[in-house]
Amino acid sequence: MIPVQSLDPHAFVAHVRPLLEAKDLKALIAAVRGSYTADQILELLTGKCQDASKVAALTLSWIGCRECIPKLAERLQDPDTTVNQMVEHALWAIWFRLGNQQSNVAVCRGTQAINRQDFHTAIDYFTSAIEISPAFAEPYNQRAIAYYLIENYERCIADCQRALELMPCHFGACAGLGHCYAHLEQFNEALQWYRKAVVINPHLTQIRESIAELQARW
C-alpha cells in the first residue's frame, strides 16, 4: 500500500477555509480535488489539529464519498462538540447523495414534502428513490420518518431496519427504531436501540434524555 503523503494542517486550513466561508462550491471542489486526495483529508480529520479536523469535516460534507463514511463515523466519538457536529453534518450530507442523480432528486423532493407536512407525497417520492436505487439507504430512513409521522410504526420499523442493513452506522435509523418501540410501549426494545444510537454518536443529547426517562420508569 502506498503511504498517504501527509499535509500541513495549517496550510490546508489557510487554503480551504476562505472557500468554505464564501460558500463557493465549484471553486471549493476544484481546489480540493486539484490539490488533495480524500485519504489526505481523512488523515487530517483524525489528526491532532482540531482546526484542521473541523475544516476537513466541512470539506468532506461537500466532496466526501461512501469510502469516507467509516472514518467519519469513528470521529463522532470526538469529545469536542463542534467537531462532532461538523462530522455529523458531513455524514448526513454524504448519506443524502449516495444514490444516482434521479434518486437523489427524489429524496430531496420527499424531504421538501415532509417539511410541508405532505407525508403521503413524501412516501411516494422516497419509494420512487428506492425503486431507482435499491441499495441507497437514505430513502429508507426518510420514508421511515414519514411513516412515523403518520403513526405507521410497523412500516417505520421495517424501513429503519433496512436502512441499517445498508448503512450500519446510521444512528438516525437506530434512534427511529427507539422512537417506534417507545410508542408501541415495547420499552426494552426502545432502550436497546436508543443505546445503539448513542454508542455510534455519543453526542445525541435528546436520545440520552429518552434513555434516562425510560430507565426512570423501569
Short mmCIF file of C-alpha atoms in Angstrom, two decimals:
data_model
loop_
_atom_site.label_atom_id
_atom_site.label_comp_id
_atom_site.label_asym_id
_atom_site.label_seq_id
_atom_site.Cartn_x
_atom_site.Cartn_y
_atom_site.Cartn_z
CA MET A 1 0.00 0.00 0.00
CA ILE A 2 1.32 3.44 -0.97
CA PRO A 3 1.56 5.63 2.17
CA VAL A 4 -0.55 8.77 2.29
CA GLN A 5 1.54 11.91 1.90
CA SER A 6 0.76 13.97 4.99
CA LEU A 7 -0.48 17.51 4.66
CA ASP A 8 0.48 20.54 6.71
CA PRO A 9 -2.78 21.02 8.64
CA HIS A 10 -2.31 24.79 9.00
CA ALA A 11 -1.63 25.24 5.27
CA PHE A 12 -4.73 23.17 4.49
CA VAL A 13 -6.90 25.33 6.74
CA ALA A 14 -5.49 28.54 5.23
CA HIS A 15 -6.24 27.24 1.71
CA VAL A 16 -9.71 25.80 2.21
CA ARG A 17 -11.37 27.92 4.90
CA PRO A 18 -11.88 31.04 2.69
CA LEU A 19 -13.63 28.89 0.06
CA LEU A 20 -15.89 27.36 2.70
CA GLU A 21 -16.72 30.76 4.14
CA ALA A 22 -17.50 32.10 0.64
CA LYS A 23 -19.75 29.05 0.03
CA ASP A 24 -18.21 28.83 -3.44
CA LEU A 25 -18.89 25.16 -4.05
CA LYS A 26 -17.46 24.97 -7.56
CA ALA A 27 -14.23 26.68 -6.53
CA LEU A 28 -14.01 24.52 -3.41
CA ILE A 29 -14.43 21.26 -5.30
CA ALA A 30 -11.94 22.32 -7.99
CA ALA A 31 -9.37 23.48 -5.44
CA VAL A 32 -9.65 20.44 -3.20
CA ARG A 33 -9.75 17.82 -5.94
CA GLY A 34 -6.88 19.52 -7.70
CA SER A 35 -4.70 19.62 -4.60
CA TYR A 36 -5.63 16.79 -2.21
CA THR A 37 -6.83 13.22 -2.08
CA ALA A 38 -9.72 12.03 0.07
CA ASP A 39 -7.24 9.95 2.09
CA GLN A 40 -5.18 13.05 2.89
CA ILE A 41 -8.27 14.92 4.10
CA LEU A 42 -9.34 11.93 6.17
CA GLU A 43 -5.89 11.86 7.77
CA LEU A 44 -6.40 15.48 8.85
CA LEU A 45 -9.84 14.56 10.17
CA THR A 46 -8.24 12.12 12.60
CA GLY A 47 -5.18 14.23 13.37
CA LYS A 48 -4.30 16.30 16.45
CA CYS A 49 -5.04 19.74 14.98
CA GLN A 50 -8.67 20.49 15.89
CA ASP A 51 -8.98 23.37 13.42
CA ALA A 52 -7.85 21.09 10.60
CA SER A 53 -10.26 18.39 11.78
CA LYS A 54 -13.16 20.85 11.64
CA VAL A 55 -12.25 22.16 8.20
CA ALA A 56 -11.68 18.62 6.92
CA ALA A 57 -15.15 17.61 8.14
CA LEU A 58 -16.73 20.63 6.46
CA THR A 59 -14.85 19.85 3.26
CA LEU A 60 -16.00 16.23 3.31
CA SER A 61 -19.60 17.38 3.64
CA TRP A 62 -19.20 18.73 0.10
CA ILE A 63 -16.85 16.21 -1.54
CA GLY A 64 -16.93 13.12 0.70
CA CYS A 65 -17.97 9.75 -0.70
CA ARG A 66 -19.00 6.33 0.62
CA GLU A 67 -15.39 5.38 1.35
CA CYS A 68 -15.13 8.31 3.81
CA ILE A 69 -18.00 7.11 5.99
CA PRO A 70 -16.18 4.66 8.31
CA LYS A 71 -13.59 7.22 9.46
CA LEU A 72 -16.21 9.95 9.76
CA ALA A 73 -18.34 7.64 11.90
CA GLU A 74 -15.35 6.95 14.15
CA ARG A 75 -14.85 10.69 14.60
CA LEU A 76 -18.36 11.02 16.05
CA GLN A 77 -16.67 9.93 19.27
CA ASP A 78 -14.66 13.17 19.44
CA PRO A 79 -15.23 14.90 22.79
CA ASP A 80 -15.19 18.29 21.05
CA THR A 81 -18.86 19.10 20.42
CA THR A 82 -18.05 21.30 17.41
CA VAL A 83 -16.04 18.56 15.71
CA ASN A 84 -18.86 16.12 16.39
CA GLN A 85 -21.44 18.46 14.87
CA MET A 86 -19.36 19.02 11.74
CA VAL A 87 -18.72 15.30 11.34
CA GLU A 88 -22.41 14.56 11.84
CA HIS A 89 -23.27 17.16 9.19
CA ALA A 90 -20.76 15.59 6.79
CA LEU A 91 -22.28 12.14 7.31
CA TRP A 92 -25.81 13.37 6.65
CA ALA A 93 -24.62 15.23 3.53
CA ILE A 94 -22.92 12.11 2.17
CA TRP A 95 -25.84 9.85 3.06
CA PHE A 96 -28.18 12.08 1.06
CA ARG A 97 -26.12 11.88 -2.13
CA LEU A 98 -25.25 8.18 -2.29
CA GLY A 99 -27.85 7.44 -4.93
CA ASN A 100 -27.72 8.43 -8.57
CA GLN A 101 -28.93 11.81 -9.82
CA GLN A 102 -32.56 10.70 -10.19
CA SER A 103 -32.85 9.07 -6.79
CA ASN A 104 -31.05 11.94 -5.07
CA VAL A 105 -33.56 14.38 -6.58
CA ALA A 106 -36.46 12.18 -5.46
CA VAL A 107 -35.13 12.13 -1.89
CA CYS A 108 -34.76 15.91 -1.92
CA ARG A 109 -38.35 16.32 -3.10
CA GLY A 110 -39.50 13.86 -0.47
CA THR A 111 -37.88 15.83 2.32
CA GLN A 112 -39.48 19.01 0.96
CA ALA A 113 -42.86 17.24 1.11
CA ILE A 114 -42.20 16.25 4.74
CA ASN A 115 -41.38 19.88 5.56
CA ARG A 116 -44.79 20.96 4.25
CA GLN A 117 -46.40 18.01 6.10
CA ASP A 118 -47.48 16.27 2.89
CA PHE A 119 -46.42 12.90 4.23
CA HIS A 120 -48.08 10.62 1.67
CA THR A 121 -46.48 12.51 -1.21
CA ALA A 122 -43.16 12.23 0.63
CA ILE A 123 -43.62 8.46 0.89
CA ASP A 124 -44.24 8.29 -2.86
CA TYR A 125 -41.02 10.19 -3.58
CA PHE A 126 -38.95 8.01 -1.25
CA THR A 127 -40.46 4.86 -2.73
CA SER A 128 -39.51 6.12 -6.19
CA ALA A 129 -35.93 6.72 -4.99
CA ILE A 130 -35.77 3.18 -3.61
CA GLU A 131 -37.04 1.73 -6.89
CA ILE A 132 -34.36 3.66 -8.80
CA SER A 133 -31.51 2.90 -6.33
CA PRO A 134 -32.41 -0.12 -4.15
CA ALA A 135 -29.08 -0.05 -2.28
CA PHE A 136 -29.47 3.64 -1.33
CA ALA A 137 -30.02 3.71 2.45
CA GLU A 138 -31.29 7.25 2.98
CA PRO A 139 -34.67 6.97 1.20
CA TYR A 140 -35.50 4.07 3.52
CA ASN A 141 -34.59 6.22 6.54
CA GLN A 142 -36.53 9.21 5.23
CA ARG A 143 -39.55 7.09 4.35
CA ALA A 144 -39.36 5.71 7.89
CA ILE A 145 -39.64 9.28 9.20
CA ALA A 146 -42.73 9.87 7.06
CA TYR A 147 -44.31 6.62 8.28
CA TYR A 148 -43.51 7.59 11.86
CA LEU A 149 -45.22 10.94 11.42
CA ILE A 150 -48.42 9.24 10.25
CA GLU A 151 -48.07 6.75 13.14
CA ASN A 152 -47.48 3.73 10.91
CA TYR A 153 -44.89 2.29 13.26
CA GLU A 154 -44.64 -1.17 11.72
CA ARG A 155 -43.61 0.21 8.34
CA CYS A 156 -41.31 2.70 10.03
CA ILE A 157 -39.56 -0.16 11.83
CA ALA A 158 -39.16 -2.13 8.60
CA ASP A 159 -37.62 0.85 6.80
CA CYS A 160 -35.28 1.70 9.68
CA GLN A 161 -34.07 -1.90 9.75
CA ARG A 162 -33.43 -1.85 6.00
CA ALA A 163 -31.57 1.46 6.29
CA LEU A 164 -29.33 -0.11 8.94
CA GLU A 165 -28.68 -3.17 6.80
CA LEU A 166 -27.39 -0.84 4.10
CA MET A 167 -25.69 1.70 6.43
CA PRO A 168 -24.86 0.10 9.82
CA CYS A 169 -23.55 3.35 11.33
CA HIS A 170 -26.84 5.18 10.73
CA PHE A 171 -27.55 6.49 14.21
CA GLY A 172 -30.67 8.23 12.91
CA ALA A 173 -32.24 4.92 11.95
CA CYS A 174 -31.30 3.47 15.37
CA ALA A 175 -33.00 6.40 17.07
CA GLY A 176 -36.01 5.96 14.81
CA LEU A 177 -36.37 2.36 15.96
CA GLY A 178 -36.15 3.53 19.55
CA HIS A 179 -38.94 6.07 18.99
CA CYS A 180 -41.19 3.47 17.35
CA TYR A 181 -40.76 0.88 20.07
CA ALA A 182 -41.32 3.54 22.73
CA HIS A 183 -44.65 4.46 21.12
CA LEU A 184 -45.54 0.78 20.94
CA GLU A 185 -44.71 0.54 24.66
CA GLN A 186 -42.02 -2.05 23.96
CA PHE A 187 -39.62 -0.28 26.26
CA ASN A 188 -36.83 -2.88 26.41
CA GLU A 189 -36.52 -2.75 22.62
CA ALA A 190 -36.68 1.04 22.70
CA LEU A 191 -33.81 1.19 25.19
CA GLN A 192 -31.79 -1.26 23.13
CA TRP A 193 -32.00 0.92 20.01
CA TYR A 194 -31.51 4.21 21.82
CA ARG A 195 -28.34 2.79 23.37
CA LYS A 196 -27.08 1.66 19.98
CA ALA A 197 -27.65 5.17 18.66
CA VAL A 198 -25.55 6.77 21.40
CA VAL A 199 -22.81 4.15 21.05
CA ILE A 200 -22.43 5.32 17.45
CA ASN A 201 -22.91 9.01 18.26
CA PRO A 202 -22.40 9.85 21.95
CA HIS A 203 -23.49 13.48 21.46
CA LEU A 204 -27.18 12.69 20.87
CA THR A 205 -28.44 14.64 23.86
CA GLN A 206 -32.15 14.09 23.24
CA ILE A 207 -31.66 10.34 22.89
CA ARG A 208 -29.73 10.29 26.18
CA GLU A 209 -32.68 12.09 27.77
CA SER A 210 -35.06 9.47 26.34
CA ILE A 211 -32.88 6.71 27.81
CA ALA A 212 -32.91 8.39 31.22
CA GLU A 213 -36.68 8.81 31.08
CA LEU A 214 -37.26 5.15 30.20
CA GLN A 215 -34.82 3.98 32.86
CA ALA A 216 -36.62 6.10 35.45
CA ARG A 217 -39.88 4.35 34.57
CA TRP A 218 -38.47 0.86 34.64
#
